[in-house]
Tab-separated table of C-alpha atoms in Angstrom:
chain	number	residue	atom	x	y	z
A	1	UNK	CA	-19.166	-3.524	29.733
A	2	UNK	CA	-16.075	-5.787	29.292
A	3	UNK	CA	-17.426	-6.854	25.773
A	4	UNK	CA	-17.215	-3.202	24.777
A	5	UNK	CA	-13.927	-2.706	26.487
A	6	UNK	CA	-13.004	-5.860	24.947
A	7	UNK	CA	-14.132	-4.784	20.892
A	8	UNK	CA	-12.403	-1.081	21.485
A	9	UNK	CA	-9.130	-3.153	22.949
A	10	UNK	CA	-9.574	-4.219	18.546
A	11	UNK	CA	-9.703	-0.439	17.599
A	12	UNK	CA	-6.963	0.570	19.684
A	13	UNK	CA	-4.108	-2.005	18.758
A	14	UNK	CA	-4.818	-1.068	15.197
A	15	UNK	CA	-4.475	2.580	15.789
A	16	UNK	CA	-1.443	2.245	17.717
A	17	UNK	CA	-0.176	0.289	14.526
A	18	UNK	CA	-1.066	3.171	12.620
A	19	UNK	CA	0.563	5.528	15.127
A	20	UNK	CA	3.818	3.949	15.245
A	21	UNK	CA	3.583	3.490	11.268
A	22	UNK	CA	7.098	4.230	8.869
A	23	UNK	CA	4.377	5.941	6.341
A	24	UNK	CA	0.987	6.288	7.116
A	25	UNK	CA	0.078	7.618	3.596
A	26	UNK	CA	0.952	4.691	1.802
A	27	UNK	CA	-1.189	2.081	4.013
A	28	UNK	CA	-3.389	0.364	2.068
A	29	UNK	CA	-6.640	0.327	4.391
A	30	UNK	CA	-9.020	-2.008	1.583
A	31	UNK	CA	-6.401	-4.436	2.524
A	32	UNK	CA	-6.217	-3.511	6.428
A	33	UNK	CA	-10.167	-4.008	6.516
A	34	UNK	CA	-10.404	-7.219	4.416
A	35	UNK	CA	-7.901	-8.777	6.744
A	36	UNK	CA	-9.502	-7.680	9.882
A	37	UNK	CA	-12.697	-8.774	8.861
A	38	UNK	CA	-11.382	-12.466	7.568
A	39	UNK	CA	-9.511	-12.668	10.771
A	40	UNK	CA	-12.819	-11.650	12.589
A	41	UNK	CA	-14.452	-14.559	10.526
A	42	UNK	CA	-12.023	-16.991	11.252
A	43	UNK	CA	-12.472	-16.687	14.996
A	44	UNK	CA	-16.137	-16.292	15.164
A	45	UNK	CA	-15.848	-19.642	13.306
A	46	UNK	CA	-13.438	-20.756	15.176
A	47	UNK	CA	-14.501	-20.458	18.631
A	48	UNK	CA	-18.637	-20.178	18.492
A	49	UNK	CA	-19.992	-22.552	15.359
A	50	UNK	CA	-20.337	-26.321	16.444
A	51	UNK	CA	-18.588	-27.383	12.975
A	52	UNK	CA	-15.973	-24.904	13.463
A	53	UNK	CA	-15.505	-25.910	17.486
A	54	UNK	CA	-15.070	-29.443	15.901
A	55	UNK	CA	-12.818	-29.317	13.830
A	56	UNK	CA	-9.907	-27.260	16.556
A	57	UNK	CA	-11.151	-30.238	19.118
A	58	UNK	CA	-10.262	-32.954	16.339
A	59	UNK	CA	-7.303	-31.170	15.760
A	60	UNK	CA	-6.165	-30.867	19.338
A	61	UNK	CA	-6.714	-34.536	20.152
A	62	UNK	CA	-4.773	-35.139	16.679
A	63	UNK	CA	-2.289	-33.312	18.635
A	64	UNK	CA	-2.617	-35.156	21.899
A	65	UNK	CA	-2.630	-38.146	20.062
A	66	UNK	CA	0.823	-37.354	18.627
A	67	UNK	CA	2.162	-36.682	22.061
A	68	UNK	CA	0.472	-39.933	23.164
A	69	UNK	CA	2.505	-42.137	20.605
A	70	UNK	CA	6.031	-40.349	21.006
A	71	UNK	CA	5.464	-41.408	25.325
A	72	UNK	CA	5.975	-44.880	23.708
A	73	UNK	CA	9.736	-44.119	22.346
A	74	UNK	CA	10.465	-41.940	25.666
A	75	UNK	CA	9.203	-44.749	28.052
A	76	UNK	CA	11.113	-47.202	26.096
A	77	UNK	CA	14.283	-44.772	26.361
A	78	UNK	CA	13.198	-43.318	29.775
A	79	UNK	CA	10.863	-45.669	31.509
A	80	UNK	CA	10.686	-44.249	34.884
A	81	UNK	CA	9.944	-40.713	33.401
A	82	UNK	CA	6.797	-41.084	31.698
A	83	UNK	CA	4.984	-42.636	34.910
A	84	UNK	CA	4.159	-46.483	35.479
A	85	UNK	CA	2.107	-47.258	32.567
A	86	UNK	CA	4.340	-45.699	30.007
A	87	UNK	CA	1.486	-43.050	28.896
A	88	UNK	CA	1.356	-40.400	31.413
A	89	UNK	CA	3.986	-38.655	32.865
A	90	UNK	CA	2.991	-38.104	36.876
A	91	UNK	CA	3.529	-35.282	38.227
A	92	UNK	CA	3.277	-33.826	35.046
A	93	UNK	CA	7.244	-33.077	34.169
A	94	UNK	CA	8.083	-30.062	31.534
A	95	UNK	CA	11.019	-31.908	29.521
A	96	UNK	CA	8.502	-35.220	29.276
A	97	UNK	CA	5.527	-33.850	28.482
A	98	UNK	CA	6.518	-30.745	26.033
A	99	UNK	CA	9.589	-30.969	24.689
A	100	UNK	CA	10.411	-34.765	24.538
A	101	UNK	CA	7.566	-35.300	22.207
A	102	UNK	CA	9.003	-33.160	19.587
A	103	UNK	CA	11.758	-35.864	18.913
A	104	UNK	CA	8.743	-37.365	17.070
A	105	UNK	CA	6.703	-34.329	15.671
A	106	UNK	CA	9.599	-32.294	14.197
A	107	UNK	CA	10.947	-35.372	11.869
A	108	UNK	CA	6.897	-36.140	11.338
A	109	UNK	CA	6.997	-32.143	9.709
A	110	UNK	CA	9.912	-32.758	7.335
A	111	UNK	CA	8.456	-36.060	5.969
A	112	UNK	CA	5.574	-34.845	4.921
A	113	UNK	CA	8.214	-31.917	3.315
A	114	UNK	CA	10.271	-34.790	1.860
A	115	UNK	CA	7.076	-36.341	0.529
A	116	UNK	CA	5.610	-32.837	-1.068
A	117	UNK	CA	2.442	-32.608	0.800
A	118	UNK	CA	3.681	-29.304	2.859
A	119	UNK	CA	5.323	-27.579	0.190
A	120	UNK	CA	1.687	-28.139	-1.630
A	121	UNK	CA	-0.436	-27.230	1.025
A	122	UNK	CA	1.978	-23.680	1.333
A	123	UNK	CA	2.136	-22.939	-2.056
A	124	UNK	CA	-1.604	-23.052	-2.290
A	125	UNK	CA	-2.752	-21.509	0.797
A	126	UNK	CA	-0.565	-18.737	0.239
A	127	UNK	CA	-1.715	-18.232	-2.818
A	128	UNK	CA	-5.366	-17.837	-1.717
A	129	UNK	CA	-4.374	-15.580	0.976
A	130	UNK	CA	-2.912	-12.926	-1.350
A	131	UNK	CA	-5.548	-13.592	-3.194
A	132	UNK	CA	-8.193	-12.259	-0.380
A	133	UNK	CA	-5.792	-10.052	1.718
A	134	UNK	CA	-4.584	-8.381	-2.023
A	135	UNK	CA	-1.115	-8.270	-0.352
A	136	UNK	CA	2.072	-9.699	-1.791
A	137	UNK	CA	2.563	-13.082	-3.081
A	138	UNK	CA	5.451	-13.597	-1.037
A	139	UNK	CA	4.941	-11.720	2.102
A	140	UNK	CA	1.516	-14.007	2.032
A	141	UNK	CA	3.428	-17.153	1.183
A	142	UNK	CA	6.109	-16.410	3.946
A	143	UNK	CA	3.090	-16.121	6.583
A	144	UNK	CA	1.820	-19.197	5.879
A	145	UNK	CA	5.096	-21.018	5.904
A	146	UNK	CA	6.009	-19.731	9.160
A	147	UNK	CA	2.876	-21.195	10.183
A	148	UNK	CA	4.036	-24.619	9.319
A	149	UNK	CA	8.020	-24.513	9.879
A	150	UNK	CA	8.810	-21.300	12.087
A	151	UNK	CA	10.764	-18.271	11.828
A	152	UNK	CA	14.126	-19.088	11.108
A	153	UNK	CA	13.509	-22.243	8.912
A	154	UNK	CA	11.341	-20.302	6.780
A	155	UNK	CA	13.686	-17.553	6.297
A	156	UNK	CA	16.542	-19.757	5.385
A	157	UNK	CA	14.460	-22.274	2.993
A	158	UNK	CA	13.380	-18.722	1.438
A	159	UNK	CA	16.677	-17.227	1.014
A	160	UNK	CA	17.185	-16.275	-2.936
A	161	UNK	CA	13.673	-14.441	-2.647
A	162	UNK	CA	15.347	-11.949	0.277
A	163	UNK	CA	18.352	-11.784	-1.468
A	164	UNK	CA	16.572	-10.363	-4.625
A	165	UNK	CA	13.934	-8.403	-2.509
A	166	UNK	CA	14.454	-4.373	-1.866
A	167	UNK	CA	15.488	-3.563	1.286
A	168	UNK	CA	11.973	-2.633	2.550
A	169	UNK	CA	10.874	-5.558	1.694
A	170	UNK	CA	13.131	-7.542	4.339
A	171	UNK	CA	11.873	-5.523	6.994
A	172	UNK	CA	8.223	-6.295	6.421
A	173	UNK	CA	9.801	-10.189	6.546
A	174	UNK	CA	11.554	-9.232	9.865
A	175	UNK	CA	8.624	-8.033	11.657
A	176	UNK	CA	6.428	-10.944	10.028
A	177	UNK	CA	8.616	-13.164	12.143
A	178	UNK	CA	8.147	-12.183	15.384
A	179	UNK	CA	5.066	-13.626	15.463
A	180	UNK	CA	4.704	-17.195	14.136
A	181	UNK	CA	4.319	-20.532	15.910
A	182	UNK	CA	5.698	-23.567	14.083
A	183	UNK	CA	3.790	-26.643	13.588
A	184	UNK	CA	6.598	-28.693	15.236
A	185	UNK	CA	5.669	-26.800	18.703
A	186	UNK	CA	2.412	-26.795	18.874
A	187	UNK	CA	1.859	-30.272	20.422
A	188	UNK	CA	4.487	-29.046	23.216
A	189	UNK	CA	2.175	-25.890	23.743
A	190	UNK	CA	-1.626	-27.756	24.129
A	191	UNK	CA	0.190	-30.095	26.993
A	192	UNK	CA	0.440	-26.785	28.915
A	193	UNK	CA	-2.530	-24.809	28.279
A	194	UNK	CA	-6.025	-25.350	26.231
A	195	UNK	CA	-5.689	-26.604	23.039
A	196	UNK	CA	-8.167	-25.159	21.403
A	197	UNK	CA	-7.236	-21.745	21.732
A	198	UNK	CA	-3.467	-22.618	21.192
A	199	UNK	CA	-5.237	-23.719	17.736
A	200	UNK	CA	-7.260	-21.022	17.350
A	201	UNK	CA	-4.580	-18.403	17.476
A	202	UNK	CA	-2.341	-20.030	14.806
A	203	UNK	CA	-4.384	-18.926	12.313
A	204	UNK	CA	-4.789	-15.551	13.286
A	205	UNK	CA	-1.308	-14.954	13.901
A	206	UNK	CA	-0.142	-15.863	10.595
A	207	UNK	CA	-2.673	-13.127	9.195
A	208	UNK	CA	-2.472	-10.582	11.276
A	209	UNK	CA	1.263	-10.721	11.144
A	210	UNK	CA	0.953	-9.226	7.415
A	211	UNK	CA	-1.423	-7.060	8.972
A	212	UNK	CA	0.779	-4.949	11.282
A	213	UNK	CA	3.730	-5.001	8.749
A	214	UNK	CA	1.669	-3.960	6.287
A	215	UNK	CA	0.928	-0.428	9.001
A	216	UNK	CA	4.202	-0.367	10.718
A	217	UNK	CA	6.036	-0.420	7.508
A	218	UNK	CA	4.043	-0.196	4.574
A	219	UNK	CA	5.820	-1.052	1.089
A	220	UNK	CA	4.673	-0.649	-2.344
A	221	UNK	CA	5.539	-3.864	-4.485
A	222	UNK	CA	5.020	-3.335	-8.664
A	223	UNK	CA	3.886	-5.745	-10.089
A	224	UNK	CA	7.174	-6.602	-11.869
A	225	UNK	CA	8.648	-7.298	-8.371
A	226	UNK	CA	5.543	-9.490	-7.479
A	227	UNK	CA	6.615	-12.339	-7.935
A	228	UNK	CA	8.243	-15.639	-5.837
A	229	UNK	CA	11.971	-16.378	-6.930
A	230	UNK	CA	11.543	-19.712	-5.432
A	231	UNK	CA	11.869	-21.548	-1.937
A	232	UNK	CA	14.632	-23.048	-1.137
A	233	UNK	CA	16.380	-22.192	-4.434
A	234	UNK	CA	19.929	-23.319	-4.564
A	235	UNK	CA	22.006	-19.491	-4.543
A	236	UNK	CA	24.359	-20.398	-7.507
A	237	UNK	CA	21.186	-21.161	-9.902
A	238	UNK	CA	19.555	-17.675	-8.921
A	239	UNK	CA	22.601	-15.979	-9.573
A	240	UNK	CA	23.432	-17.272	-13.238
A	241	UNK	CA	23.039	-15.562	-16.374
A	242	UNK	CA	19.509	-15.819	-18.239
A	243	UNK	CA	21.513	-17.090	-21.104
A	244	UNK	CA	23.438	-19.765	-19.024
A	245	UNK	CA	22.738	-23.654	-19.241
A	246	UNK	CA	20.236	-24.553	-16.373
A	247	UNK	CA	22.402	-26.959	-13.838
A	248	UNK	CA	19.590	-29.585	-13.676
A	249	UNK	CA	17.161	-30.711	-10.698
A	250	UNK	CA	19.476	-31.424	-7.735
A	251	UNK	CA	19.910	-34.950	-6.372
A	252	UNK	CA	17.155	-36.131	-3.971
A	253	UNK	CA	18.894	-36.750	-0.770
A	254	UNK	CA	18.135	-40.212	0.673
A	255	UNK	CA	14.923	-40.899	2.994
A	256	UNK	CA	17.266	-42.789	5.687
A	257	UNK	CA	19.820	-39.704	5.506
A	258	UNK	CA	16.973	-36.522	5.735
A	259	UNK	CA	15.292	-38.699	8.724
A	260	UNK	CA	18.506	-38.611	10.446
A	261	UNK	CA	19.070	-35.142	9.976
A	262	UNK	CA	15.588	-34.287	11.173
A	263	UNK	CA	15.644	-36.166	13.911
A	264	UNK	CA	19.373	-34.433	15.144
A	265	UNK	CA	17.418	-31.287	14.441
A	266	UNK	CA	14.770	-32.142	16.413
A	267	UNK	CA	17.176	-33.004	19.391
A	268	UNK	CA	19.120	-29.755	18.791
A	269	UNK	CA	15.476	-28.014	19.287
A	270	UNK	CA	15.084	-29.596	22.505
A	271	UNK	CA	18.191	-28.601	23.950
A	272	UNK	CA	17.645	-25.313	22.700
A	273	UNK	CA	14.523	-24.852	23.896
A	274	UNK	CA	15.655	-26.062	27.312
A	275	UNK	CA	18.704	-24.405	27.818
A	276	UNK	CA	16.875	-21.107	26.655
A	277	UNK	CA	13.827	-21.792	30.024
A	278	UNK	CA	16.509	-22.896	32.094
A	279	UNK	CA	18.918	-19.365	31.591
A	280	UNK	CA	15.863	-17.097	31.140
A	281	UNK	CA	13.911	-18.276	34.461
A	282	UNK	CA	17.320	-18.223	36.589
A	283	UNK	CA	18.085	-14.398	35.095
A	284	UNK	CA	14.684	-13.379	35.634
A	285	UNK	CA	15.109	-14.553	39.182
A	286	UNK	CA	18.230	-12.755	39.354
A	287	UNK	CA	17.172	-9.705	38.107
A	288	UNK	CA	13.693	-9.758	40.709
A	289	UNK	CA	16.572	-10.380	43.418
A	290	UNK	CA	18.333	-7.149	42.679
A	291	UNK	CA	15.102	-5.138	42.216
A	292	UNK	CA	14.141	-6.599	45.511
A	293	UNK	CA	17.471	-5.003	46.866
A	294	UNK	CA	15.491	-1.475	45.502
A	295	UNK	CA	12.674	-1.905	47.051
A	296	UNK	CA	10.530	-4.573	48.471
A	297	UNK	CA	8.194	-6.241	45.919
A	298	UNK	CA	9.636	-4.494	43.058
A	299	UNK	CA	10.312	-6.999	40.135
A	300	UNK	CA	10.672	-7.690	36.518
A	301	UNK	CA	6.930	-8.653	36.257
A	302	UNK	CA	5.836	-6.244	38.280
A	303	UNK	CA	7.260	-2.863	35.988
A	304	UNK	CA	6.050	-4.531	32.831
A	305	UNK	CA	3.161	-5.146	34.384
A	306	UNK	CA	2.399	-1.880	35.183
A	307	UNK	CA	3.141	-0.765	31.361
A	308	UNK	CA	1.049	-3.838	29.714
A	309	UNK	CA	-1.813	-3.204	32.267
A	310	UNK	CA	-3.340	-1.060	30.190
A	311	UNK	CA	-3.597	-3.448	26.806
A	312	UNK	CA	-4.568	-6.561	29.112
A	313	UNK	CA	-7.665	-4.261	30.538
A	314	UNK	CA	-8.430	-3.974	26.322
A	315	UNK	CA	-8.460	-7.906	26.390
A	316	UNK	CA	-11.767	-7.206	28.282
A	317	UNK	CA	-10.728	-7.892	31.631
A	318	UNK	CA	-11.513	-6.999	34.803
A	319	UNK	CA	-8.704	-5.256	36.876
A	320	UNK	CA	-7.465	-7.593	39.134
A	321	UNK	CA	-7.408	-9.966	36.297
A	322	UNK	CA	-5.744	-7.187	34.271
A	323	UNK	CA	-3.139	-7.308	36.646
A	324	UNK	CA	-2.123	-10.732	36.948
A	325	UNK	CA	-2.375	-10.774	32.902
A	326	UNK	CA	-0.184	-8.065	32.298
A	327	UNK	CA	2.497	-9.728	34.646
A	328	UNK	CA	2.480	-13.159	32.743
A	329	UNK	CA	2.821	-10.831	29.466
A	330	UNK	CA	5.915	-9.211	30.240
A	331	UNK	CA	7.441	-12.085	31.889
A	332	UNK	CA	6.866	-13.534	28.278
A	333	UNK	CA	8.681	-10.700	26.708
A	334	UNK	CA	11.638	-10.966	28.555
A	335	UNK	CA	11.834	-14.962	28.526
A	336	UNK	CA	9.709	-16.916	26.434
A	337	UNK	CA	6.031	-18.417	26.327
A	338	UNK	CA	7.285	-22.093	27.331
A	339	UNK	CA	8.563	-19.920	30.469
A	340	UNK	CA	4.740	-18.797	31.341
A	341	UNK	CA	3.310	-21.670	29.875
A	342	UNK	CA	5.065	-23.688	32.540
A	343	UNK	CA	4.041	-21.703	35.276
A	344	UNK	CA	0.561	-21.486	34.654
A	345	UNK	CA	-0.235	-24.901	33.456
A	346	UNK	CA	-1.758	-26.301	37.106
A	347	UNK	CA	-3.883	-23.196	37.322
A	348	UNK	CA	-5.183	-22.534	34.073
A	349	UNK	CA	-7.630	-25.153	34.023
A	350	UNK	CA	-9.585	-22.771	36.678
A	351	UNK	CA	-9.230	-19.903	34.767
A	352	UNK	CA	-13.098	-18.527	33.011
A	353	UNK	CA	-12.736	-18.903	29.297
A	354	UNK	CA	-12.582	-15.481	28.809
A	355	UNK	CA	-9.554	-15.232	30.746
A	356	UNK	CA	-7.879	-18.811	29.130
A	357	UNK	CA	-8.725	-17.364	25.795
A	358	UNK	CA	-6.702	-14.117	25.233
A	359	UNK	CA	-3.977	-15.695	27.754
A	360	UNK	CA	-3.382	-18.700	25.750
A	361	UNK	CA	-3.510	-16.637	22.313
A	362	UNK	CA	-1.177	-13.756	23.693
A	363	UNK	CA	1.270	-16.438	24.665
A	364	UNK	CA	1.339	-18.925	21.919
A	365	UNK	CA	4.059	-16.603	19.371
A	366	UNK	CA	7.288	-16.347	19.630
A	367	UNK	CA	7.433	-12.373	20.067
A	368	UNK	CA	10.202	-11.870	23.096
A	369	UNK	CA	13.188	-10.163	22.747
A	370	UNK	CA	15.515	-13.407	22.777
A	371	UNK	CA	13.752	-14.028	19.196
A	372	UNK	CA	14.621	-10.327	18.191
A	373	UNK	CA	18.231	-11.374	18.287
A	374	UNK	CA	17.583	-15.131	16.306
A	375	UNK	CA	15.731	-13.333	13.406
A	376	UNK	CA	18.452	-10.553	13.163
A	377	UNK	CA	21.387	-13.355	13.503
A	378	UNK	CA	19.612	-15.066	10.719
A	379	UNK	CA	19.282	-12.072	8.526
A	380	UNK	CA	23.077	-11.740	9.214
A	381	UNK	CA	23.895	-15.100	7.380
A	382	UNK	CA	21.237	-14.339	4.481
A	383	UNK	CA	21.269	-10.801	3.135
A	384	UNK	CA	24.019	-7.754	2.158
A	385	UNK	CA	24.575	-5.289	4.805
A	386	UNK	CA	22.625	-2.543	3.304
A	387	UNK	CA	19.492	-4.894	3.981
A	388	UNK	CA	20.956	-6.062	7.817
A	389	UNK	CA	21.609	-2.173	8.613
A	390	UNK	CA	18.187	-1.528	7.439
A	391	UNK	CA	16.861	-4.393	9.843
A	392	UNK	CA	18.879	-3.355	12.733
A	393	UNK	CA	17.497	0.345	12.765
A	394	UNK	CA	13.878	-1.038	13.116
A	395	UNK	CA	14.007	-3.517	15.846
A	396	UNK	CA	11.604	-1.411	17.956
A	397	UNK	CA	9.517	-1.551	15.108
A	398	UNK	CA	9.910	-5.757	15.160
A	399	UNK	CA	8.939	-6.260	18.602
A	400	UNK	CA	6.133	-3.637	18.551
A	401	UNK	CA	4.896	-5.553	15.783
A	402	UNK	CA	5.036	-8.783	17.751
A	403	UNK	CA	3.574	-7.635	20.653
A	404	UNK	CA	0.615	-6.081	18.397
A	405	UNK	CA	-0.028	-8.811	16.438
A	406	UNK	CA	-0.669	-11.000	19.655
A	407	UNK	CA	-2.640	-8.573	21.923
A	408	UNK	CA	-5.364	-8.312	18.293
A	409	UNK	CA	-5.392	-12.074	18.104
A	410	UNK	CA	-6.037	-12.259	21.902
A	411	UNK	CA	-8.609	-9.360	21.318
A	412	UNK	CA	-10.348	-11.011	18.627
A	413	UNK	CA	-10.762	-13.973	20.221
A	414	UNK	CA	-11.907	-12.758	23.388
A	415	UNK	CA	-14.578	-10.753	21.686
A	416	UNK	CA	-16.049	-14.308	21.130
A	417	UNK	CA	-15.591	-16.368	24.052
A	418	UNK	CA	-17.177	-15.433	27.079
C-alpha cells in the first residue's frame, strides 16, 4: 500500500509542476520523461545495486575521512573541543562536528578549481547531461556546477552568461537555485544524518532542478542562443567589440594568495552558517511563543505541518509518521536544513530506512525562504533591472520549485528503499 502511495506521491509532484506551470504548451515532455526516467535510474542504482551501494559508502567514508583529518587542525586550535583523543568530539557538538570541518573542505574545493580538475569535471558532465536531458547547454552546465560550488558562487563565477541571457532565461537560473547542495557542505551534512542518502540526493537534485524549471517556466532557447559565453568571464572582455584587440589571458593569481582567500571564505561560511541557526532557531521559538499566546499547542511547525501533511503521506508514509515529517519540513522552510538536521541527529539513527531516506533527501537542499532572499540579492549585483523585476514577480514560483524538486527526489528514493 505505501509503495503505491509512495510511486503516485512521483505522479503528483510532477502534475502539480505542471499545474502551477508559466506555459504549459510549450513544455517539452520527451525531455520531462527522459529526465524522470535517468533520475529513476540513478536511484535504483544508487540505493539497491551492490556496486552502486559501494560506491555512495566509499564516498561517504571519503567524506568522514575528510572530517576526520580537519579534527586534527581544530584539536590543535581547540583541544578541549574535539574530546580527549583529538578525533571525536563527545557529546557530539554542532560547531565541531559540522561546521568547523569546512575550514578544511571549502579551501580543499577551490584547489582542485585552482588546479583545473573541477572546472574539467563541470564542463564535461554538463555537457553529457544536455546531451541526455536535450535541455540547454547552460541551464545543464549551471546544474552541475551548483552541485559542486553552490548557489551563489555559481551564479557569480557565471555572470557574463546571465548578463547576455533573455530575461526568461534568468528565471529558469533562479528557480534552479533553490535547490542545490554544494560540495563544500556536504561533509557538514553526513555528520548529522546518513550519508548515504545525503549522497544519494545530490545527484538527483541537480537533475531534477532542470526538471521543474523546465514545467514551472518553460523557455524556448534557438539554437543561436545555445550556447555558453563563458564562466567566470572577466565583464569588460564580454562587452568589447568583435573587432577589438583581445586583452590577453589574465594573470594567474598566486597559490599562497587564492589559499588565503579560500580559507577567509571558508571562515566567513562558518559564521554565516552559524549566525543564520542561531537567529532562525531563537525566531522560530519566538514566533511558537506568540502562537502559544493563541492557543495552546499552536506553533510554527504545527500549521505547516498541517499543509505539508499531505506531500509527506506521498513520501509513502504512514500517518503518524506523516505527521512528524511534515513538521520537520516546514520547520526547514522557515529556517534551514542545518536547523532540522541538528535536531534530529540523536534520533535518526532509529528511524526505518524508509523513513531516513526521503527525510534525509527532503532536507539536504537549500530550498527555505532565507535562500529566496540570497539568490534574489545576488541577482541584484549581476543583472539589469528588467531581468531582477522579472525575478522578483516569480518568487512563488522559486520556492515552489524548491520545495518540488526535493519532495520528487525524496519520492524517488523512497520508492527504492524500504
Amino acid at each position: 500500500m505505501y509503495l503505491a502511495l509512495n510511486i503516485l506521491g512521483v505522479a503528483v509532484f510532477l502534475a502539480l509542476g505542471w499545474l502551477f506551470s508559466k506555459n504549459r504548451r510549450a513544455i517539452r515532455w520527451k525531455s520531462v520523461g527522459l529526465m524522470v526516467a535517468l533520475n529513476a535510474v540513478i536511484a535504483w542504482f544508487l540505493t539497491s545495486f551492490p556496486v552502486g551501494r559501494a560506491a555512495v559508502r566509499a564516498a561517504a567514508e571519503g567524506f568522514a575521512w575528510l572530517v576526520d583529518v580537519s579534527y586534527e587542525g581544530i584539536s590543535f586550535a581547540l583541544q578541549d573541543w574535539v574530546g580527549p583523543t583529538g578525533v571525536d568530539p563527545e557529546p557530539v557538538n554542532f560547531v565541531v562536528s559540522a561546521l568547523l570541518p569546512i575550514l578544511l573542505i571549502v579551501p580543499l574545493f577551490d584547489i582542485l578549481s585552482y588546479l583545473g580538475v573541477l572546472p574539467f569535471v563541470i564542463r564535461w558532465v554538463g555537457r553529457g547531461l544536455s546531451f541526455v536531458t536535450r535541455q540547454p547547454r547552460f541551464e545543464t552546465f549551471f546544474a552541475v556546477e551548483m552541485m559542486f560550488l553552490g548557489n551563489t558562487e555559481a551564479l557569480a563565477v557565471s555572470r557574463a552568461q546571465l548578463k547576455h541571457m533573455s530575461p526568461q532565461r534568468t528565471v529558469t537560473i533562479a528557480m534552479m537555485s533553490m535547490s542545490c547542495v554544494t560540495a563544500a557542505l556536504i561533509g557538514a551534512y553526513t555528520q548529522l544524518v546518513p550519508a548515504e542518502f545525503v549522497l544519494t540526493a545530490v545527484p538527483l537534485n541537480c537533475i531534477n532542478a532542470l526538471l521543474m524549471a523546465s514545467l514551472l517556466f518553460p523557455v524556448e532557447v534557438p539554437a543561436e542562443e545555445d550556447v555558453i559565453v563563458g564562466v567566470g568571464t572577466v565583464e569588460a572582455d564580454v562587452d568589447a567589440e568583435p573587432d577589438a584587440e583581445p586583452a590577453g589571458k589574465p594573470e594567474r593569481e598566486p597559490f599562497f594568495s587564492f589559499l588565503g582567500d579560500s580559507i577567509l571564505g571558508a571562515g566567513r561560511i562558518v559564521l554565516i552558517v552559524l549566525a543564520n541557526v542561531i537567529a532562525f532557531v531563537a525566531l522560530a521559538a519566538l514566533v511558537n511563543q506568540l502562537l502559544g499566546l493563541l492557543h495552546s499547542g499552536l506553533s510554527l511547525q504545527a500549521i505547516l505541518g498541517v499543509v505539508l501533511f499531505v506531500p509527506a503521506m506521498l513520501l509513502g508514509l504512514d500517518p503518524a509518521t506523516a505527521t512528524e515529517v511534515s513538521q520537520m519540513m516546514g520547520l526547514k522552510l522557515v529556517t534551514n536544513e542545518f536547523v532540522v538536521m541538528g535536531q534530529i541527529t540523536g534520533d535518526v539513527g532509529g528511524y526505518d530506512r524508509h523513513h531516513q531516506a526521503v527525510l534525509t533527501v527532503f532536507l539536504t537542499s537549500f530550498a527555505n525562504l532565507s535562500t529566496v532572499g540570497m539568490i534574489i540579492g545576488a541577482f541584484k549585483g549581476l543583472v539589469d533591472r528588467e531581468k531582477n523585476e522579472l525575478i522578483s514577480r516569480n518568487v512563488g514560483r522559486m520556492l515552489l520549485a524548491g520545495v518540488l524538486v526535493s519532495l520528487l527526489s525524496a519520492a524517488l528514493v523512497g520508492v527504492f528503499v524500504w
